[in-house]
Each structure stands twice: as C-alpha cells, then as structure tokens.
Short mmCIF file of C-alpha atoms in Angstrom, two decimals:
data_model
loop_
_atom_site.label_atom_id
_atom_site.label_comp_id
_atom_site.label_asym_id
_atom_site.label_seq_id
_atom_site.Cartn_x
_atom_site.Cartn_y
_atom_site.Cartn_z
CA UNK A 163 -16.63 18.49 30.09
CA UNK A 164 -16.70 17.32 26.47
CA UNK A 165 -16.45 13.65 25.65
CA UNK A 166 -12.89 14.03 24.36
CA UNK A 167 -11.73 15.62 27.59
CA UNK A 168 -12.98 12.70 29.64
CA UNK A 169 -10.93 10.01 27.87
CA UNK A 170 -8.00 8.60 29.79
CA UNK A 171 -4.63 9.84 28.51
CA UNK A 172 -3.53 7.27 25.87
CA UNK A 173 0.01 7.25 27.33
CA UNK A 174 -1.49 6.02 30.60
CA UNK A 175 -4.10 3.76 29.01
CA UNK A 176 -1.49 1.80 27.09
CA UNK A 177 0.43 0.99 30.28
CA UNK A 178 -2.55 -0.78 31.85
CA UNK A 179 -3.21 -4.51 31.73
CA UNK A 180 -6.90 -4.91 32.53
CA UNK A 181 -9.02 -7.87 33.61
CA UNK A 182 -11.46 -9.25 31.02
CA UNK A 183 -13.95 -6.82 32.60
CA UNK A 184 -11.67 -3.85 31.87
CA UNK A 185 -10.55 -3.28 35.45
CA UNK A 186 -7.32 -2.75 37.35
CA UNK A 187 -6.85 -3.37 41.05
CA UNK A 188 -6.35 -0.28 43.22
CA UNK A 189 -4.57 -0.59 46.56
CA UNK A 190 -5.41 2.47 48.61
CA UNK A 191 -3.01 3.64 51.31
CA UNK A 192 -3.09 6.52 53.77
CA UNK A 193 -0.63 9.15 52.60
CA UNK A 194 0.65 10.09 56.06
CA UNK A 195 1.20 6.58 57.43
CA UNK A 196 1.41 4.33 54.32
CA UNK A 197 -1.14 2.05 56.00
CA UNK A 198 -3.29 -0.02 53.63
CA UNK A 199 -6.87 1.25 53.92
CA UNK A 200 -8.78 -0.78 51.33
CA UNK A 201 -8.67 -2.40 47.92
CA UNK A 202 -11.04 -1.45 45.12
CA UNK A 203 -11.24 -1.54 41.32
CA UNK A 204 -10.99 1.09 38.61
CA UNK A 205 -11.93 1.11 34.96
CA UNK A 206 -10.43 3.72 32.64
CA UNK A 207 -13.14 6.25 33.39
CA UNK A 208 -12.76 5.86 37.15
CA UNK A 209 -9.02 6.40 36.83
CA UNK A 210 -9.45 9.39 34.57
CA UNK A 211 -11.89 10.98 37.02
CA UNK A 212 -9.59 10.19 39.94
CA UNK A 213 -6.64 11.86 38.22
CA UNK A 214 -8.51 14.95 37.09
CA UNK A 215 -10.61 15.58 40.20
CA UNK A 216 -8.29 14.12 42.88
CA UNK A 217 -11.41 12.58 44.44
CA UNK A 218 -10.92 8.80 44.55
CA UNK A 219 -13.41 7.20 42.17
CA UNK A 220 -13.84 3.46 41.72
CA UNK A 221 -15.86 0.96 39.75
CA UNK A 222 -18.23 -1.19 41.79
CA UNK A 223 -18.29 -4.73 40.44
CA UNK A 224 -21.45 -5.57 42.40
CA UNK A 225 -23.38 -2.44 41.40
CA UNK A 226 -21.70 -2.21 37.96
CA UNK A 227 -21.26 1.54 38.12
CA UNK A 228 -18.76 4.20 39.10
CA UNK A 229 -18.77 5.45 42.67
CA UNK A 230 -17.02 8.37 44.24
CA UNK A 231 -15.64 7.24 47.60
CA UNK A 232 -17.62 9.02 50.30
CA UNK A 233 -20.38 10.22 47.98
CA UNK A 234 -22.98 9.13 50.52
CA UNK A 235 -20.95 8.71 53.75
CA UNK A 236 -18.85 11.85 53.40
CA UNK A 237 -15.75 9.72 54.00
CA UNK A 238 -13.95 10.98 50.94
CA UNK A 239 -10.39 10.38 49.79
CA UNK A 240 -8.23 13.23 48.47
CA UNK A 241 -5.73 11.63 46.10
CA UNK A 242 -2.09 12.61 46.53
CA UNK A 243 -0.39 10.16 44.18
CA UNK A 244 -1.17 7.25 41.87
CA UNK A 245 1.48 4.77 40.74
CA UNK A 246 1.29 1.85 38.31
CA UNK A 247 3.05 -1.39 39.19
CA UNK A 248 5.67 -3.22 37.13
CA UNK A 249 3.23 -5.14 34.99
CA UNK A 250 0.47 -2.55 34.74
CA UNK A 251 -2.36 -4.40 36.45
CA UNK A 252 -2.29 -2.71 39.86
CA UNK A 253 -2.43 0.91 41.01
CA UNK A 254 -1.09 2.22 44.30
CA UNK A 255 -3.28 5.16 45.33
CA UNK A 256 -2.05 7.40 48.15
CA UNK A 257 -4.83 9.41 49.76
CA UNK A 258 -5.75 11.67 52.65
CA UNK A 259 -8.68 9.78 54.13
CA UNK A 260 -11.55 11.70 55.74
CA UNK A 261 -13.19 9.60 58.46
CA UNK A 262 -13.09 5.80 58.43
CA UNK A 263 -12.16 4.16 55.11
CA UNK A 264 -14.29 1.07 55.68
CA UNK A 265 -18.05 1.01 55.17
CA UNK A 266 -18.30 -0.89 58.46
CA UNK A 267 -17.00 2.22 60.26
CA UNK A 268 -13.51 1.02 61.05
CA UNK A 269 -10.41 2.94 60.04
CA UNK A 270 -9.30 0.36 57.47
CA UNK A 271 -11.01 -2.60 55.81
CA UNK A 272 -8.58 -4.94 57.57
CA UNK A 273 -9.48 -3.99 61.14
CA UNK A 274 -12.49 -6.26 61.61
CA UNK A 275 -11.56 -9.24 59.45
CA UNK A 276 -10.08 -12.41 60.84
CA UNK A 277 -6.39 -12.50 61.59
CA UNK A 278 -5.38 -15.85 60.11
CA UNK A 279 -1.83 -15.92 61.34
CA UNK A 280 -0.66 -13.88 64.26
CA UNK A 281 2.53 -11.90 64.29
CA UNK A 282 5.30 -13.88 65.94
CA UNK A 283 6.49 -11.02 68.04
CA UNK B 144 1.06 -34.58 54.40
CA UNK B 145 -2.18 -36.41 53.81
CA UNK B 146 -4.83 -34.95 51.54
CA UNK B 147 -7.05 -34.10 54.49
CA UNK B 148 -4.29 -32.13 56.20
CA UNK B 149 -3.78 -29.95 53.14
CA UNK B 150 -7.33 -28.63 52.96
CA UNK B 151 -7.85 -25.04 54.02
CA UNK B 152 -9.50 -24.72 57.42
CA UNK B 153 -13.27 -24.55 56.73
CA UNK B 154 -13.64 -21.68 59.20
CA UNK B 155 -11.26 -19.66 57.03
CA UNK B 156 -12.59 -20.95 53.73
CA UNK B 157 -16.13 -19.83 54.48
CA UNK B 158 -14.97 -16.26 55.11
CA UNK B 159 -13.56 -15.89 51.59
CA UNK B 160 -15.36 -14.41 48.62
CA UNK B 161 -13.48 -15.64 45.57
CA UNK B 162 -13.41 -14.53 41.94
CA UNK B 163 -15.07 -16.87 39.43
CA UNK B 164 -11.58 -18.39 39.07
CA UNK B 165 -11.47 -19.18 42.79
CA UNK B 166 -8.97 -16.50 43.74
CA UNK B 167 -8.60 -13.77 46.33
CA UNK B 168 -6.38 -10.73 45.98
CA UNK B 169 -3.33 -10.60 48.26
CA UNK B 170 -1.74 -7.26 49.12
CA UNK B 171 1.76 -7.93 50.39
CA UNK B 172 3.41 -5.44 52.74
CA UNK B 173 6.80 -5.33 54.43
CA UNK B 174 6.34 -6.16 58.10
CA UNK B 175 8.88 -3.66 59.40
CA UNK B 176 7.79 -0.62 57.36
CA UNK B 177 4.20 -1.43 56.25
CA UNK B 178 5.25 -0.49 52.71
CA UNK B 179 3.27 -2.16 49.92
CA UNK B 180 5.62 -4.52 48.09
CA UNK B 181 3.40 -6.23 45.52
CA UNK B 182 -0.04 -7.61 44.78
CA UNK B 183 -0.63 -11.24 43.87
CA UNK B 184 -3.41 -13.83 43.95
CA UNK B 185 -4.12 -16.88 46.10
CA UNK B 186 -6.41 -19.83 45.69
CA UNK B 187 -7.36 -21.92 48.72
CA UNK B 188 -4.33 -24.17 48.35
CA UNK B 189 -1.91 -21.24 48.08
CA UNK B 190 -3.39 -19.74 51.23
CA UNK B 191 -3.28 -23.03 53.09
CA UNK B 192 0.39 -23.52 52.17
CA UNK B 193 1.18 -19.93 53.12
CA UNK B 194 -0.41 -20.37 56.54
CA UNK B 195 1.17 -23.73 57.30
CA UNK B 196 4.69 -23.10 55.93
CA UNK B 197 4.93 -19.31 56.49
CA UNK B 198 6.52 -19.13 53.03
CA UNK B 199 4.38 -16.85 50.85
CA UNK B 200 2.78 -18.95 48.12
CA UNK B 201 0.61 -17.54 45.34
CA UNK B 202 -1.37 -18.66 42.32
CA UNK B 203 -0.04 -17.44 38.98
CA UNK B 204 -2.90 -16.54 36.67
CA UNK B 205 -0.62 -16.48 33.62
CA UNK B 206 1.10 -19.80 34.36
CA UNK B 207 -2.00 -21.30 36.01
CA UNK B 208 -0.07 -22.91 38.83
CA UNK B 209 1.08 -22.29 42.39
CA UNK B 210 4.39 -20.56 42.93
CA UNK B 211 6.41 -20.09 46.07
CA UNK B 212 7.73 -16.53 46.08
CA UNK B 213 11.50 -16.70 45.61
CA UNK B 214 11.54 -20.35 44.52
CA UNK B 215 13.91 -19.46 41.67
CA UNK B 216 15.23 -16.01 42.66
CA UNK B 217 15.79 -16.74 46.34
CA UNK B 218 13.84 -13.59 47.17
CA UNK B 219 11.51 -15.34 49.58
CA UNK B 220 8.90 -13.90 51.91
CA UNK B 221 8.55 -15.07 55.50
CA UNK B 222 4.94 -14.52 56.47
CA UNK B 223 4.28 -12.78 59.78
CA UNK B 224 0.54 -12.16 59.58
CA UNK B 225 -2.42 -12.63 57.23
CA UNK B 226 -5.66 -10.66 57.61
CA UNK B 227 -8.92 -10.89 55.70
CA UNK B 228 -10.73 -7.68 54.78
CA UNK B 229 -14.30 -6.72 55.66
CA UNK B 230 -15.92 -8.45 52.70
CA UNK B 231 -13.58 -11.43 52.43
CA UNK B 232 -12.15 -10.86 48.97
CA UNK B 233 -8.75 -9.43 49.90
CA UNK B 234 -5.92 -10.60 52.12
CA UNK B 235 -3.32 -8.38 53.75
CA UNK B 236 -0.10 -10.36 54.02
CA UNK B 237 2.69 -8.98 56.21
CA UNK B 238 6.10 -10.43 55.37
CA UNK B 239 9.80 -10.16 55.99
CA UNK B 240 11.09 -9.76 52.43
CA UNK B 241 14.47 -11.20 51.47
CA UNK B 242 16.04 -9.18 48.65
CA UNK B 243 13.94 -7.19 46.19
CA UNK B 244 10.24 -8.06 46.03
CA UNK B 245 9.86 -7.22 42.34
CA UNK B 246 10.99 -9.55 39.55
CA UNK B 247 12.52 -6.48 37.86
CA UNK B 248 14.99 -6.20 40.74
CA UNK B 249 13.49 -3.19 42.49
CA UNK B 250 12.51 -3.20 46.13
CA UNK B 251 8.77 -3.00 45.42
CA UNK B 252 6.66 -3.50 42.30
CA UNK B 253 5.72 0.19 42.41
CA UNK B 254 9.24 1.62 42.12
CA UNK B 255 9.58 1.50 38.33
CA UNK B 256 6.01 2.10 37.20
CA UNK B 257 4.73 5.45 36.05
CA UNK B 258 3.74 7.98 38.66
CA UNK B 259 0.43 9.25 37.30
CA UNK B 260 -0.14 12.02 39.78
CA UNK B 261 2.63 13.53 41.80
CA UNK B 262 2.41 14.24 45.47
CA UNK B 263 1.45 17.85 46.05
CA UNK B 264 4.07 18.40 48.68
#
C-alpha cells in the first residue's frame, strides 16, 4: 500500500477531536449483544487500518505503538461498524469478538474488576 | 458532609489508574438495554459523589469543574452499578437515563455522529 493510500480520509479526520497525544477513545461492543467488551485508544493510523482491514487495530499508550487486537492471542475482532460521537472524541466500535476480549481471559474487561455499587434489583 | 466523609474510599482509590490529569474514563450505558449512551470522565471526587448520591457526576475537561448530569437540562442519570475494568483506568456506569442522554437532544451521543463503516448485514 502506498503512503497516500494509508492516510485517513480527510472527511473523517476533520470530524475527530483528539487528545494532545493525537488519540480518540474507542468503546468496543459485541455486535450481537451490544455488551461493552473493552475500551482502547486509536490514532489516525489505527483508525484507518481498522476501517480498511476490518481488523480492530488500536494504539497502545504504554507500548507507544499500534497493535492489532489478537495479533498474539488469536482473540481478534472483526469490525462491523464504527460510529463517531457528537463531539468527535469517542468512537463506538461494534465487533464480532473471537474468544475472550480481555487479556486476563475473561469475556469482557469488566468481568473481573470491582463492582463499586451493586444493582438495586 | 465533613471533609473526611467526602474522600473516595481508599480501597477503591487504589484500584484506579488515572490520566496525568487525575481522571478515569467512564462509559455510561442504559441499565435496561445495555446500550452505550455516552462517554465522560471522572476524577476521584466525581466518582465519590456518584457512588454516594447515585446521581451521575462527571468532571468536565473543557470547563475544568464537576458537573452533575442533567443539572441544567433535567436529563439526569440514576446510577445502578459501577464497575472498574481489568486495568483500573475505565469505569462502566449503568444508569437509568431520564430523557435524552446527549446534549444535542438525541437518545445517545452516537446517534448523530458519522457512521464510518456500515454494518455488513
């Protein structure tokens, strides 16, 4: 792919309101159930790759590089839809998740964390 | 409420991994449908108020102050559950939403934004 082909569509790029680090927040939900699986971050290149390959690709703030979800674990995400929110700083990414979404092995990243306030019913 | 009473429970506080600005990301979903309504940010005080009052309270990065969701619009959120994710930097907040969640008047903050990739089916 030539350099020009890999640039995020300007019509999309201008809608985004990025952090000082050039990132937008990505909320990832399971397509079939709408359940929230995880939250990650994307820079323009991660988003462009996600849109063109349909393989969810994020930017790791700790490792400071792109990562394709499941590149080592095999727990990939096939992207069905990406939406931008009202003010352009958050993406809603609907995926078909293969295997557990969380690196700890649970289905979502919210299955092992503390429940701070229990449901009332 | 005395100052001591308003401090976030240390057992909760130590689980959180905050941005350099002291914030964690809050993904807000409708309790009844699990639909993602919006994404906002909380500092420790916003979280403590959310947990003790059950009225969703966030930290506005643009206005640099706490805001109770619906304080002017009346579109409040009654908090049913708060979970922390696997690495402590994201909260999943389940609410009963009164009225539209988005300040633009739509039900969620993802109803008016661009759809970057359409569902395949």
